[in-house]
Amino acid sequence: MSPVSSEPALTLTPQTLVSMNPADGEPVGEIPVTPAELIPQMVRDARLAQRSWGAMTLEQRAEILKSAVPRLSEEASRIGELLTREMGKPKPQGVGEATYCAKGITDEVDAIVEALRSETLEDQSLRTTLRFDPFGVVAAITPWNFPLLMVFQSVIPALMAGNTVLLKPSEETPLVAREWVAVLNEFLPANVMQLVIGDERQGRALVQAPIDLVVFTGSREAGKHILKEASGSLKRVILELGGKDPMIVLEGADLDAAAAFAARNSFRNAGQVCVSTERIYVDDSIVEDFTMKLVEKATEMKLGPGMDPGVEVGPMINRGQKDHVLRQVEAAVREGARVLVGCHGPEDGGEGNFVPLTVLADVTHDMEIMREETFGPVACVMPVRSADDAVRLANDTRFGLAACVWGDAEKAEEVAGKLTAGMIGVNQGCGGADGSPWVGAMESGYGWHGGRYGHRQFCQVRTISRAKSSD
Ligand code: NAD
């Protein structure tokens, strides 16, 4: 950070944030908090730096970002292990995330170069150039569940578009973000990418600062606050928020494949995934077989500290998240849900921050566990009488992130077309072909990421038109 020159010196209270290992409660490290009073100066520095960064060609920015790939790849094991210690996910997944956020830069920037090239539109009399210009200064605010991937998907498109970035990673995972940014900053000009460390207070200060675009990934509640806050000066916002994703299993589905997916997608990352399967609607005729297979899979998966070999599911990020999950389970059980495997509530909730993988039957749509995001390793199964019944229940939500339908491919795709979620998989998860956007509908998102249309949201679109007769 450059020194404050023309202003009186600020009185700053030094504070540090201690990052804890959710598997054993031990500190992983500490990091100085960014005083909120410094943020306006950081924005000014970012705006100055943006002039030359934004004046570069797309190809020049791409080259600079690609030059960081070998160093980031070299550091991927170290950064990935830190990710596991700080966030809790199994080490192969931590290292996998860090490796993707290194090597994946090359393909990502190539796709962005293609997406942001100027286009020409012509009619009989006019020629219009469509330009994708930078906004200026971007605030990227990210969550802890994919502590690098969420940073990557916010920061790389923002930088490629010619913006400079102030990144505020989650207070739960600041160390891993610091390491990734430090390597990237070996290659970027000064102040193109700055780090703001802190919690909600720093996030709020950043949104209030004179930045041009807020790229936020996190909870629906924080997203609503940001949208309201941004409205004062009509700051641009992109919000990727929470979900309550349904899975529909129709008669004729491959039950082994469906149950294996349900287990994987309900329990991976200890259920702390925005597109986790949180509600499962299964045709009456097959619900017993499906549930038996799901319970079998849940029993086979190994829960434990992410650094231990063979572990497939780690702990909850912190005590608060664990308590939230257990409270939802406890309330559901009190209201009639049946525990097929796992826990009933806080009394058998597991050691430390761990929550046993849990399958619930006899759930209803009056229960909070079927309406509000759980973000924990709990699979809830509900029988349905028909595909229409399943569609009605799946759409009975204010969320709209992802969904999936399992069954005969033709029939399943027809049912998929009736769902209100933004990303729907047929006999698979929600991920689309290369170039597909990551998009939440309704209260799960506002704007989207990825693909040609997603990358363009990091830009101000401008048109320059002139008469062909003037050529
Ligand atoms: P969170 O909203 O509590 O925090 C996210 C980030 O925002 C953190 O950096 C936090 O410090 C900051 N923040 C919190 N309140 C703020 C405010 N009022 N103003 C500005 N900044 C604020 O979310 P979390 O617990 O870190 O993450 C979990 C949530 O993220 C879940 O709801 C999950 O579904 C969602 N998520 C969504 C996606 C997606 O792609 N749609 C991806 C990952 C996570």
Short mmCIF file of C-alpha atoms and ligand atoms in Angstrom, two decimals:
data_model
loop_
_atom_site.label_atom_id
_atom_site.label_comp_id
_atom_site.label_asym_id
_atom_site.label_seq_id
_atom_site.Cartn_x
_atom_site.Cartn_y
_atom_site.Cartn_z
CA MET A 1 0.00 0.00 0.00
CA SER A 2 1.42 3.42 -0.85
CA PRO A 3 1.73 6.01 1.94
CA VAL A 4 -1.02 8.57 2.43
CA SER A 5 0.62 11.76 1.14
CA SER A 6 -1.78 14.70 1.03
CA GLU A 7 -3.90 13.78 4.02
CA PRO A 8 -3.33 13.91 7.77
CA ALA A 9 -1.90 10.69 9.15
CA LEU A 10 -4.61 8.29 10.21
CA THR A 11 -4.76 6.94 13.72
CA LEU A 12 -4.95 3.21 13.25
CA THR A 13 -5.43 0.59 15.88
CA PRO A 14 -3.45 -2.47 14.84
CA GLN A 15 -5.58 -5.60 15.00
CA THR A 16 -4.90 -9.14 13.96
CA LEU A 17 -7.17 -11.89 12.79
CA VAL A 18 -6.29 -15.38 14.01
CA SER A 19 -7.28 -18.09 11.55
CA MET A 20 -8.26 -21.40 13.18
CA ASN A 21 -8.06 -24.98 11.90
CA PRO A 22 -11.68 -26.22 12.01
CA ALA A 23 -10.51 -29.84 12.44
CA ASP A 24 -8.64 -29.35 15.72
CA GLY A 25 -9.40 -25.79 16.86
CA GLU A 26 -5.69 -24.86 16.76
CA PRO A 27 -4.53 -21.55 15.26
CA VAL A 28 -3.15 -21.85 11.72
CA GLY A 29 -1.70 -18.36 11.64
CA GLU A 30 -2.53 -14.71 12.01
CA ILE A 31 -2.80 -11.74 9.72
CA PRO A 32 -3.19 -7.99 10.26
CA VAL A 33 -6.69 -6.63 9.75
CA THR A 34 -7.04 -3.76 7.26
CA PRO A 35 -8.34 -0.73 9.15
CA ALA A 36 -11.59 0.32 7.47
CA GLU A 37 -10.31 3.94 7.47
CA LEU A 38 -7.59 2.91 5.00
CA ILE A 39 -10.01 1.65 2.37
CA PRO A 40 -10.72 5.02 0.70
CA GLN A 41 -6.97 5.54 0.17
CA MET A 42 -6.64 2.01 -1.23
CA VAL A 43 -9.44 2.82 -3.68
CA ARG A 44 -7.61 5.97 -4.78
CA ASP A 45 -4.44 3.93 -5.32
CA ALA A 46 -6.43 1.35 -7.27
CA ARG A 47 -7.95 4.08 -9.45
CA LEU A 48 -4.53 5.51 -10.28
CA ALA A 49 -3.17 2.06 -11.12
CA GLN A 50 -6.23 1.35 -13.28
CA ARG A 51 -5.26 4.04 -15.77
CA SER A 52 -2.29 2.13 -17.13
CA TRP A 53 -3.71 -1.36 -16.44
CA GLY A 54 -6.92 -0.49 -18.29
CA ALA A 55 -4.95 1.09 -21.15
CA MET A 56 -3.20 -2.21 -21.92
CA THR A 57 -4.61 -4.49 -24.59
CA LEU A 58 -6.51 -7.61 -23.60
CA GLU A 59 -3.60 -9.65 -24.92
CA GLN A 60 -1.07 -7.77 -22.77
CA ARG A 61 -3.12 -8.36 -19.62
CA ALA A 62 -3.55 -12.01 -20.61
CA GLU A 63 0.20 -12.40 -21.00
CA ILE A 64 0.90 -10.93 -17.57
CA LEU A 65 -1.64 -13.20 -15.87
CA LYS A 66 -0.39 -16.26 -17.74
CA SER A 67 3.17 -15.50 -16.67
CA ALA A 68 2.06 -16.20 -13.06
CA VAL A 69 0.98 -19.78 -13.89
CA PRO A 70 4.35 -21.55 -13.41
CA ARG A 71 4.93 -19.89 -10.01
CA LEU A 72 1.37 -20.54 -8.83
CA SER A 73 1.66 -24.17 -10.01
CA GLU A 74 4.96 -24.56 -8.19
CA GLU A 75 3.25 -23.33 -5.00
CA ALA A 76 0.01 -25.30 -5.46
CA SER A 77 0.84 -28.12 -3.00
CA ARG A 78 1.92 -25.71 -0.28
CA ILE A 79 -1.07 -23.39 -0.81
CA GLY A 80 -3.45 -26.38 -1.10
CA GLU A 81 -2.26 -27.84 2.21
CA LEU A 82 -2.74 -24.46 3.85
CA LEU A 83 -6.25 -24.40 2.37
CA THR A 84 -6.99 -27.74 4.02
CA ARG A 85 -5.63 -26.61 7.39
CA GLU A 86 -7.53 -23.35 7.26
CA MET A 87 -10.84 -24.55 5.81
CA GLY A 88 -10.97 -28.27 6.59
CA LYS A 89 -11.65 -30.01 3.25
CA PRO A 90 -9.63 -33.19 2.49
CA LYS A 91 -6.09 -32.50 1.33
CA PRO A 92 -6.47 -33.87 -2.23
CA GLN A 93 -9.39 -31.48 -2.69
CA GLY A 94 -7.45 -28.55 -1.19
CA VAL A 95 -4.47 -29.22 -3.44
CA GLY A 96 -6.85 -29.81 -6.40
CA GLU A 97 -8.46 -26.40 -5.83
CA ALA A 98 -5.07 -24.65 -5.59
CA THR A 99 -3.84 -26.46 -8.72
CA TYR A 100 -6.93 -25.45 -10.70
CA CYS A 101 -6.52 -21.84 -9.56
CA ALA A 102 -2.99 -21.93 -10.97
CA LYS A 103 -3.15 -23.94 -14.19
CA GLY A 104 -6.75 -22.93 -14.93
CA ILE A 105 -5.68 -19.32 -15.46
CA THR A 106 -4.45 -20.07 -18.99
CA ASP A 107 -7.77 -21.37 -20.36
CA GLU A 108 -9.75 -18.79 -18.41
CA VAL A 109 -7.86 -15.79 -19.77
CA ASP A 110 -7.97 -17.19 -23.33
CA ALA A 111 -11.76 -17.51 -23.05
CA ILE A 112 -12.01 -13.97 -21.67
CA VAL A 113 -9.92 -12.53 -24.51
CA GLU A 114 -12.41 -14.09 -26.96
CA ALA A 115 -15.43 -12.84 -24.98
CA LEU A 116 -14.23 -9.24 -24.66
CA ARG A 117 -13.02 -8.50 -28.18
CA SER A 118 -14.86 -5.59 -29.78
CA GLU A 119 -17.65 -6.49 -32.18
CA THR A 120 -18.97 -4.64 -35.18
CA LEU A 121 -22.66 -4.34 -36.01
CA GLU A 122 -23.79 -3.00 -39.37
CA ASP A 123 -27.04 -2.08 -41.04
CA GLN A 124 -27.58 -0.31 -44.32
CA SER A 125 -26.38 3.07 -43.12
CA LEU A 126 -24.48 2.66 -39.86
CA ARG A 127 -21.45 0.85 -38.53
CA THR A 128 -21.38 0.41 -34.75
CA THR A 129 -18.45 -0.81 -32.70
CA LEU A 130 -19.46 -2.62 -29.53
CA ARG A 131 -16.73 -2.19 -26.91
CA PHE A 132 -16.27 -3.96 -23.61
CA ASP A 133 -14.52 -1.37 -21.46
CA PRO A 134 -13.41 -1.63 -17.83
CA PHE A 135 -15.66 -0.25 -15.10
CA GLY A 136 -12.69 1.01 -13.06
CA VAL A 137 -12.25 -0.32 -9.52
CA VAL A 138 -13.87 -3.59 -8.50
CA ALA A 139 -14.53 -4.83 -4.95
CA ALA A 140 -14.46 -8.65 -4.85
CA ILE A 141 -15.92 -10.12 -1.64
CA THR A 142 -15.68 -13.88 -1.27
CA PRO A 143 -16.77 -16.73 1.05
CA TRP A 144 -14.78 -19.51 2.72
CA ASN A 145 -16.25 -22.72 1.25
CA PHE A 146 -14.05 -22.67 -1.88
CA PRO A 147 -11.56 -20.14 -0.57
CA LEU A 148 -9.47 -19.97 -3.74
CA LEU A 149 -11.95 -20.92 -6.46
CA MET A 150 -14.34 -18.13 -5.48
CA VAL A 151 -11.43 -15.66 -5.46
CA PHE A 152 -10.27 -16.94 -8.86
CA GLN A 153 -13.69 -16.63 -10.49
CA SER A 154 -14.14 -13.05 -9.23
CA VAL A 155 -10.64 -11.70 -9.65
CA ILE A 156 -9.44 -13.11 -13.00
CA PRO A 157 -12.38 -11.81 -15.12
CA ALA A 158 -12.28 -8.46 -13.28
CA LEU A 159 -8.56 -8.00 -13.99
CA MET A 160 -8.80 -9.24 -17.56
CA ALA A 161 -11.52 -6.66 -18.25
CA GLY A 162 -9.03 -3.93 -17.28
CA ASN A 163 -10.33 -3.23 -13.81
CA THR A 164 -8.17 -3.03 -10.71
CA VAL A 165 -9.33 -5.07 -7.73
CA LEU A 166 -9.70 -4.82 -3.98
CA LEU A 167 -10.25 -8.37 -2.76
CA LYS A 168 -11.78 -9.08 0.64
CA PRO A 169 -11.61 -12.82 1.29
CA SER A 170 -13.64 -14.44 4.05
CA GLU A 171 -12.47 -13.84 7.61
CA GLU A 172 -12.42 -17.68 7.94
CA THR A 173 -9.83 -18.15 5.18
CA PRO A 174 -7.64 -15.04 4.86
CA LEU A 175 -4.29 -16.86 4.92
CA VAL A 176 -4.80 -18.95 1.82
CA ALA A 177 -6.07 -15.92 -0.11
CA ARG A 178 -3.02 -13.93 1.01
CA GLU A 179 -0.65 -16.60 -0.30
CA TRP A 180 -2.37 -16.79 -3.72
CA VAL A 181 -2.50 -13.00 -4.08
CA ALA A 182 1.15 -12.66 -3.01
CA VAL A 183 2.26 -14.91 -5.86
CA LEU A 184 0.00 -13.17 -8.38
CA ASN A 185 1.37 -9.81 -7.21
CA GLU A 186 4.91 -10.89 -8.15
CA PHE A 187 3.68 -10.37 -11.73
CA LEU A 188 1.10 -7.57 -11.53
CA PRO A 189 1.94 -3.83 -11.47
CA ALA A 190 1.60 -2.16 -8.05
CA ASN A 191 -1.93 -1.62 -6.71
CA VAL A 192 -3.66 -3.51 -9.53
CA MET A 193 -4.63 -6.13 -6.96
CA GLN A 194 -4.91 -5.23 -3.26
CA LEU A 195 -6.03 -7.29 -0.32
CA VAL A 196 -8.47 -6.10 2.33
CA ILE A 197 -8.42 -8.31 5.41
CA GLY A 198 -11.29 -8.41 7.88
CA ASP A 199 -14.87 -9.45 8.42
CA GLU A 200 -18.29 -8.02 7.61
CA ARG A 201 -17.14 -4.56 8.80
CA GLN A 202 -14.44 -4.37 6.15
CA GLY A 203 -16.92 -5.79 3.61
CA ARG A 204 -19.43 -3.05 4.42
CA ALA A 205 -16.74 -0.33 4.26
CA LEU A 206 -15.66 -1.62 0.86
CA VAL A 207 -19.18 -1.53 -0.52
CA GLN A 208 -19.61 2.04 0.76
CA ALA A 209 -16.29 3.18 -0.76
CA PRO A 210 -16.30 4.85 -4.20
CA ILE A 211 -15.76 1.64 -6.17
CA ASP A 212 -17.55 0.89 -9.44
CA LEU A 213 -18.59 -2.78 -9.26
CA VAL A 214 -19.13 -5.19 -6.36
CA VAL A 215 -18.60 -8.84 -7.21
CA PHE A 216 -19.97 -10.76 -4.24
CA THR A 217 -20.26 -14.46 -3.51
CA GLY A 218 -21.86 -15.41 -0.22
CA SER A 219 -25.11 -15.57 1.68
CA ARG A 220 -28.46 -14.26 0.46
CA GLU A 221 -28.74 -11.94 3.47
CA ALA A 222 -25.39 -10.23 2.84
CA GLY A 223 -26.26 -10.05 -0.88
CA LYS A 224 -29.47 -8.17 -0.11
CA HIS A 225 -27.58 -5.72 2.08
CA ILE A 226 -25.02 -5.10 -0.67
CA LEU A 227 -27.69 -4.53 -3.32
CA LYS A 228 -29.41 -1.98 -1.08
CA GLU A 229 -26.15 -0.27 -0.19
CA ALA A 230 -25.07 -0.10 -3.85
CA SER A 231 -28.33 1.50 -4.93
CA GLY A 232 -27.36 4.90 -3.46
CA SER A 233 -24.89 5.56 -6.26
CA LEU A 234 -26.13 2.85 -8.65
CA LYS A 235 -22.93 0.84 -8.29
CA ARG A 236 -22.95 -2.25 -10.45
CA VAL A 237 -23.29 -5.56 -8.58
CA ILE A 238 -22.92 -9.23 -9.40
CA LEU A 239 -24.26 -11.48 -6.63
CA GLU A 240 -23.75 -15.26 -6.41
CA LEU A 241 -25.82 -16.36 -3.40
CA GLY A 242 -27.07 -19.41 -1.54
CA GLY A 243 -29.37 -22.21 -2.61
CA LYS A 244 -31.67 -25.01 -1.47
CA ASP A 245 -31.13 -27.27 -4.44
CA PRO A 246 -33.65 -30.02 -5.27
CA MET A 247 -32.96 -33.40 -6.85
CA ILE A 248 -35.83 -35.29 -8.49
CA VAL A 249 -35.64 -39.07 -8.98
CA LEU A 250 -38.25 -40.40 -11.41
CA GLU A 251 -39.41 -43.95 -11.96
CA GLY A 252 -36.98 -45.60 -14.39
CA ALA A 253 -33.90 -43.78 -13.02
CA ASP A 254 -30.63 -45.69 -12.60
CA LEU A 255 -30.90 -45.93 -8.80
CA ASP A 256 -27.25 -46.82 -8.18
CA ALA A 257 -26.07 -43.79 -10.13
CA ALA A 258 -28.72 -41.52 -8.57
CA ALA A 259 -27.93 -42.63 -5.00
CA ALA A 260 -24.17 -42.30 -5.58
CA PHE A 261 -24.71 -38.76 -6.88
CA ALA A 262 -27.04 -37.88 -3.99
CA ALA A 263 -24.44 -39.00 -1.44
CA ARG A 264 -21.59 -37.23 -3.21
CA ASN A 265 -23.50 -34.02 -3.74
CA SER A 266 -25.09 -33.87 -0.29
CA PHE A 267 -21.91 -34.65 1.65
CA ARG A 268 -18.95 -33.29 -0.36
CA ASN A 269 -17.22 -30.39 1.37
CA ALA A 270 -19.37 -31.45 4.39
CA GLY A 271 -22.40 -30.10 2.50
CA GLN A 272 -20.82 -26.64 2.45
CA VAL A 273 -21.36 -26.14 -1.27
CA CYS A 274 -23.75 -23.60 -2.76
CA VAL A 275 -25.02 -26.27 -5.18
CA SER A 276 -25.28 -29.07 -2.61
CA THR A 277 -28.28 -31.35 -2.98
CA GLU A 278 -30.43 -30.25 -0.03
CA ARG A 279 -33.84 -31.75 -0.96
CA ILE A 280 -34.47 -35.09 -2.67
CA TYR A 281 -37.91 -35.94 -4.14
CA VAL A 282 -38.26 -39.58 -5.12
CA ASP A 283 -41.14 -41.36 -6.85
CA ASP A 284 -43.14 -43.41 -4.34
CA SER A 285 -42.50 -46.65 -6.21
CA ILE A 286 -38.70 -46.48 -5.82
CA VAL A 287 -38.19 -44.41 -2.69
CA GLU A 288 -37.38 -47.37 -0.46
CA ASP A 289 -34.71 -48.80 -2.79
CA PHE A 290 -33.20 -45.39 -3.42
CA THR A 291 -33.04 -44.51 0.27
CA MET A 292 -31.44 -47.83 1.19
CA LYS A 293 -28.69 -47.26 -1.38
CA LEU A 294 -28.17 -43.66 -0.20
CA VAL A 295 -27.81 -44.79 3.43
CA GLU A 296 -25.29 -47.44 2.34
CA LYS A 297 -23.20 -44.78 0.56
CA ALA A 298 -23.42 -42.42 3.56
CA THR A 299 -22.18 -45.18 5.86
CA GLU A 300 -19.21 -45.91 3.57
CA MET A 301 -17.90 -42.32 3.38
CA LYS A 302 -15.02 -41.51 5.73
CA LEU A 303 -15.40 -38.42 7.93
CA GLY A 304 -12.34 -36.92 9.61
CA PRO A 305 -9.60 -34.28 9.62
CA GLY A 306 -8.78 -33.22 6.07
CA MET A 307 -5.04 -33.91 6.51
CA ASP A 308 -5.67 -37.61 7.35
CA PRO A 309 -5.26 -40.05 4.44
CA GLY A 310 -8.45 -41.50 2.96
CA VAL A 311 -10.78 -38.89 4.49
CA GLU A 312 -13.61 -37.92 2.12
CA VAL A 313 -15.49 -35.41 4.29
CA GLY A 314 -13.99 -32.86 6.71
CA PRO A 315 -15.45 -30.71 9.50
CA MET A 316 -17.84 -27.77 9.43
CA ILE A 317 -16.01 -24.45 9.08
CA ASN A 318 -16.76 -23.39 12.68
CA ARG A 319 -18.92 -23.97 15.73
CA GLY A 320 -21.63 -21.57 14.54
CA GLN A 321 -22.11 -23.46 11.28
CA LYS A 322 -22.22 -26.78 13.14
CA ASP A 323 -24.82 -25.45 15.60
CA HIS A 324 -26.96 -24.15 12.72
CA VAL A 325 -26.98 -27.59 11.04
CA LEU A 326 -27.71 -29.46 14.27
CA ARG A 327 -30.51 -27.08 15.22
CA GLN A 328 -32.20 -27.68 11.84
CA VAL A 329 -31.88 -31.46 12.27
CA GLU A 330 -33.16 -31.33 15.84
CA ALA A 331 -36.20 -29.24 14.83
CA ALA A 332 -36.97 -31.59 11.91
CA VAL A 333 -36.78 -34.65 14.21
CA ARG A 334 -39.05 -32.94 16.74
CA GLU A 335 -41.55 -32.31 13.92
CA GLY A 336 -41.53 -35.95 12.79
CA ALA A 337 -38.48 -36.56 10.59
CA ARG A 338 -36.88 -40.02 10.92
CA VAL A 339 -33.07 -40.38 11.17
CA LEU A 340 -31.93 -43.28 8.97
CA VAL A 341 -28.28 -42.68 9.69
CA GLY A 342 -26.35 -39.89 11.44
CA CYS A 343 -27.40 -37.51 14.15
CA HIS A 344 -30.66 -36.39 15.82
CA GLY A 345 -29.39 -33.02 17.01
CA PRO A 346 -26.78 -31.47 19.31
CA GLU A 347 -26.74 -34.39 21.78
CA ASP A 348 -25.14 -36.78 19.24
CA GLY A 349 -23.64 -34.14 16.98
CA GLY A 350 -20.05 -35.44 16.83
CA GLU A 351 -16.68 -34.24 18.18
CA GLY A 352 -15.35 -30.70 17.67
CA ASN A 353 -16.73 -29.17 14.50
CA PHE A 354 -17.63 -32.54 12.91
CA VAL A 355 -21.21 -33.44 11.99
CA PRO A 356 -21.99 -37.12 11.21
CA LEU A 357 -23.29 -37.71 7.67
CA THR A 358 -27.05 -37.77 8.14
CA VAL A 359 -29.98 -39.06 6.07
CA LEU A 360 -33.51 -37.98 7.05
CA ALA A 361 -36.81 -39.48 5.89
CA ASP A 362 -40.41 -38.37 6.60
CA VAL A 363 -39.56 -34.71 6.08
CA THR A 364 -42.25 -32.20 5.06
CA HIS A 365 -42.23 -28.79 3.43
CA ASP A 366 -43.24 -27.13 6.70
CA MET A 367 -39.84 -27.96 8.18
CA GLU A 368 -37.08 -25.35 8.12
CA ILE A 369 -34.68 -28.03 6.88
CA MET A 370 -36.67 -28.20 3.61
CA ARG A 371 -36.93 -24.43 3.21
CA GLU A 372 -33.74 -22.69 4.41
CA GLU A 373 -30.15 -23.39 3.38
CA THR A 374 -28.57 -26.06 5.62
CA PHE A 375 -24.98 -25.98 4.31
CA GLY A 376 -24.17 -29.20 6.14
CA PRO A 377 -23.89 -32.96 5.47
CA VAL A 378 -27.60 -33.79 5.64
CA ALA A 379 -29.63 -35.52 2.89
CA CYS A 380 -33.44 -35.15 3.17
CA VAL A 381 -35.61 -37.62 1.23
CA MET A 382 -39.30 -37.06 0.51
CA PRO A 383 -41.55 -39.42 -1.51
CA VAL A 384 -43.73 -37.93 -4.28
CA ARG A 385 -46.75 -39.38 -6.13
CA SER A 386 -45.88 -38.03 -9.60
CA ALA A 387 -43.43 -35.94 -11.62
CA ASP A 388 -45.85 -32.99 -11.36
CA ASP A 389 -45.85 -33.32 -7.59
CA ALA A 390 -42.03 -33.30 -7.62
CA VAL A 391 -41.91 -30.20 -9.85
CA ARG A 392 -44.38 -28.34 -7.63
CA LEU A 393 -42.34 -29.10 -4.49
CA ALA A 394 -38.96 -28.46 -6.14
CA ASN A 395 -40.18 -25.01 -7.25
CA ASP A 396 -41.68 -24.20 -3.85
CA THR A 397 -38.72 -22.00 -2.83
CA ARG A 398 -37.37 -18.46 -3.12
CA PHE A 399 -33.96 -19.88 -4.03
CA GLY A 400 -33.07 -20.83 -7.61
CA LEU A 401 -29.46 -21.92 -7.88
CA ALA A 402 -29.22 -25.48 -9.24
CA ALA A 403 -31.34 -28.64 -9.57
CA CYS A 404 -31.12 -32.06 -11.17
CA VAL A 405 -33.53 -34.66 -12.51
CA TRP A 406 -32.79 -38.38 -12.74
CA GLY A 407 -34.74 -40.79 -14.96
CA ASP A 408 -35.23 -41.74 -18.57
CA ALA A 409 -33.30 -38.96 -20.38
CA GLU A 410 -36.22 -37.70 -22.53
CA LYS A 411 -38.69 -37.60 -19.66
CA ALA A 412 -36.10 -36.16 -17.25
CA GLU A 413 -35.26 -33.34 -19.68
CA GLU A 414 -38.95 -32.52 -20.07
CA VAL A 415 -39.27 -32.29 -16.27
CA ALA A 416 -36.04 -30.22 -16.10
CA GLY A 417 -37.66 -27.65 -18.41
CA LYS A 418 -40.36 -27.02 -15.79
CA LEU A 419 -37.94 -26.18 -12.97
CA THR A 420 -37.22 -22.60 -11.91
CA ALA A 421 -33.54 -23.04 -10.90
CA GLY A 422 -30.79 -21.39 -12.96
CA MET A 423 -28.66 -24.50 -13.67
CA ILE A 424 -30.30 -27.88 -14.14
CA GLY A 425 -28.62 -31.23 -14.79
CA VAL A 426 -30.25 -34.27 -16.38
CA ASN A 427 -28.81 -37.47 -14.89
CA GLN A 428 -25.85 -35.38 -13.68
CA GLY A 429 -24.98 -32.36 -11.58
CA CYS A 430 -25.54 -28.79 -12.72
CA GLY A 431 -22.24 -28.09 -14.49
CA GLY A 432 -22.58 -27.14 -18.17
CA ALA A 433 -20.41 -27.48 -21.27
CA ASP A 434 -17.40 -25.14 -21.62
CA GLY A 435 -18.61 -21.58 -21.94
CA SER A 436 -21.81 -22.12 -19.92
CA PRO A 437 -22.47 -19.44 -17.32
CA TRP A 438 -22.70 -20.05 -13.57
CA VAL A 439 -26.10 -18.58 -12.86
CA GLY A 440 -28.53 -18.41 -9.98
CA ALA A 441 -32.17 -17.50 -10.56
CA MET A 442 -34.51 -15.63 -8.16
CA GLU A 443 -32.93 -15.04 -4.71
CA SER A 444 -29.88 -17.17 -5.53
CA GLY A 445 -28.26 -14.66 -7.81
CA TYR A 446 -28.20 -11.32 -9.51
CA GLY A 447 -26.12 -11.43 -12.64
CA TRP A 448 -23.84 -14.36 -13.31
CA HIS A 449 -20.29 -15.51 -13.94
CA GLY A 450 -18.46 -17.40 -16.61
CA GLY A 451 -18.90 -17.93 -20.31
CA ARG A 452 -19.10 -15.11 -22.83
CA TYR A 453 -22.07 -13.37 -21.20
CA GLY A 454 -20.69 -13.74 -17.67
CA HIS A 455 -17.27 -12.31 -18.56
CA ARG A 456 -18.94 -9.31 -20.19
CA GLN A 457 -20.61 -8.40 -16.90
CA PHE A 458 -17.24 -7.21 -15.62
CA CYS A 459 -17.31 -4.52 -18.34
CA GLN A 460 -19.12 -1.36 -19.26
CA VAL A 461 -20.57 -1.99 -22.72
CA ARG A 462 -20.20 1.02 -25.02
CA THR A 463 -21.28 1.64 -28.59
CA ILE A 464 -19.55 3.96 -31.05
CA SER A 465 -21.50 4.49 -34.26
CA ARG A 466 -20.84 6.33 -37.47
CA ALA A 467 -22.42 6.60 -40.90
CA LYS A 468 -20.99 4.26 -43.49
CA SER A 469 -21.15 7.16 -45.93
CA SER A 470 -18.39 8.88 -43.92
CA ASP A 471 -15.92 6.05 -44.68
P1 NAD B 1 -21.31 -14.58 4.07
O1 NAD B 1 -22.34 -13.84 3.29
O2 NAD B 1 -21.43 -14.63 5.53
O3 NAD B 1 -19.85 -13.92 3.79
C1 NAD B 1 -19.30 -13.82 2.49
C2 NAD B 1 -18.31 -12.67 2.47
O4 NAD B 1 -19.02 -11.44 2.63
C3 NAD B 1 -17.28 -12.68 3.58
O5 NAD B 1 -16.07 -12.19 3.07
C4 NAD B 1 -17.87 -11.72 4.62
O6 NAD B 1 -16.93 -11.12 5.46
C5 NAD B 1 -18.54 -10.68 3.73
N1 NAD B 1 -19.74 -10.01 4.27
C6 NAD B 1 -20.66 -10.51 5.14
N2 NAD B 1 -21.66 -9.63 5.31
C7 NAD B 1 -21.38 -8.56 4.52
C8 NAD B 1 -22.04 -7.33 4.26
N3 NAD B 1 -23.19 -7.01 4.84
N4 NAD B 1 -21.47 -6.46 3.39
C9 NAD B 1 -20.31 -6.76 2.77
N5 NAD B 1 -19.62 -7.91 2.99
C10 NAD B 1 -20.16 -8.81 3.86
O7 NAD B 1 -21.19 -16.03 3.42
P2 NAD B 1 -20.24 -17.23 3.87
O8 NAD B 1 -20.76 -17.84 5.13
O9 NAD B 1 -18.82 -16.81 3.81
O10 NAD B 1 -20.46 -18.26 2.64
C11 NAD B 1 -21.50 -19.17 2.58
C12 NAD B 1 -22.60 -18.68 1.66
O11 NAD B 1 -22.06 -18.42 0.36
C13 NAD B 1 -23.68 -19.72 1.44
O12 NAD B 1 -24.93 -19.09 1.46
C14 NAD B 1 -23.38 -20.27 0.05
O13 NAD B 1 -24.49 -20.84 -0.60
C15 NAD B 1 -22.89 -19.03 -0.64
N6 NAD B 1 -22.10 -19.35 -1.85
C16 NAD B 1 -22.67 -19.14 -3.08
C17 NAD B 1 -21.95 -19.48 -4.24
C18 NAD B 1 -22.55 -19.29 -5.62
O14 NAD B 1 -21.83 -19.47 -6.60
N7 NAD B 1 -23.82 -18.96 -5.75
C19 NAD B 1 -20.67 -20.03 -4.13
C20 NAD B 1 -20.14 -20.22 -2.84
C21 NAD B 1 -20.86 -19.88 -1.71
#
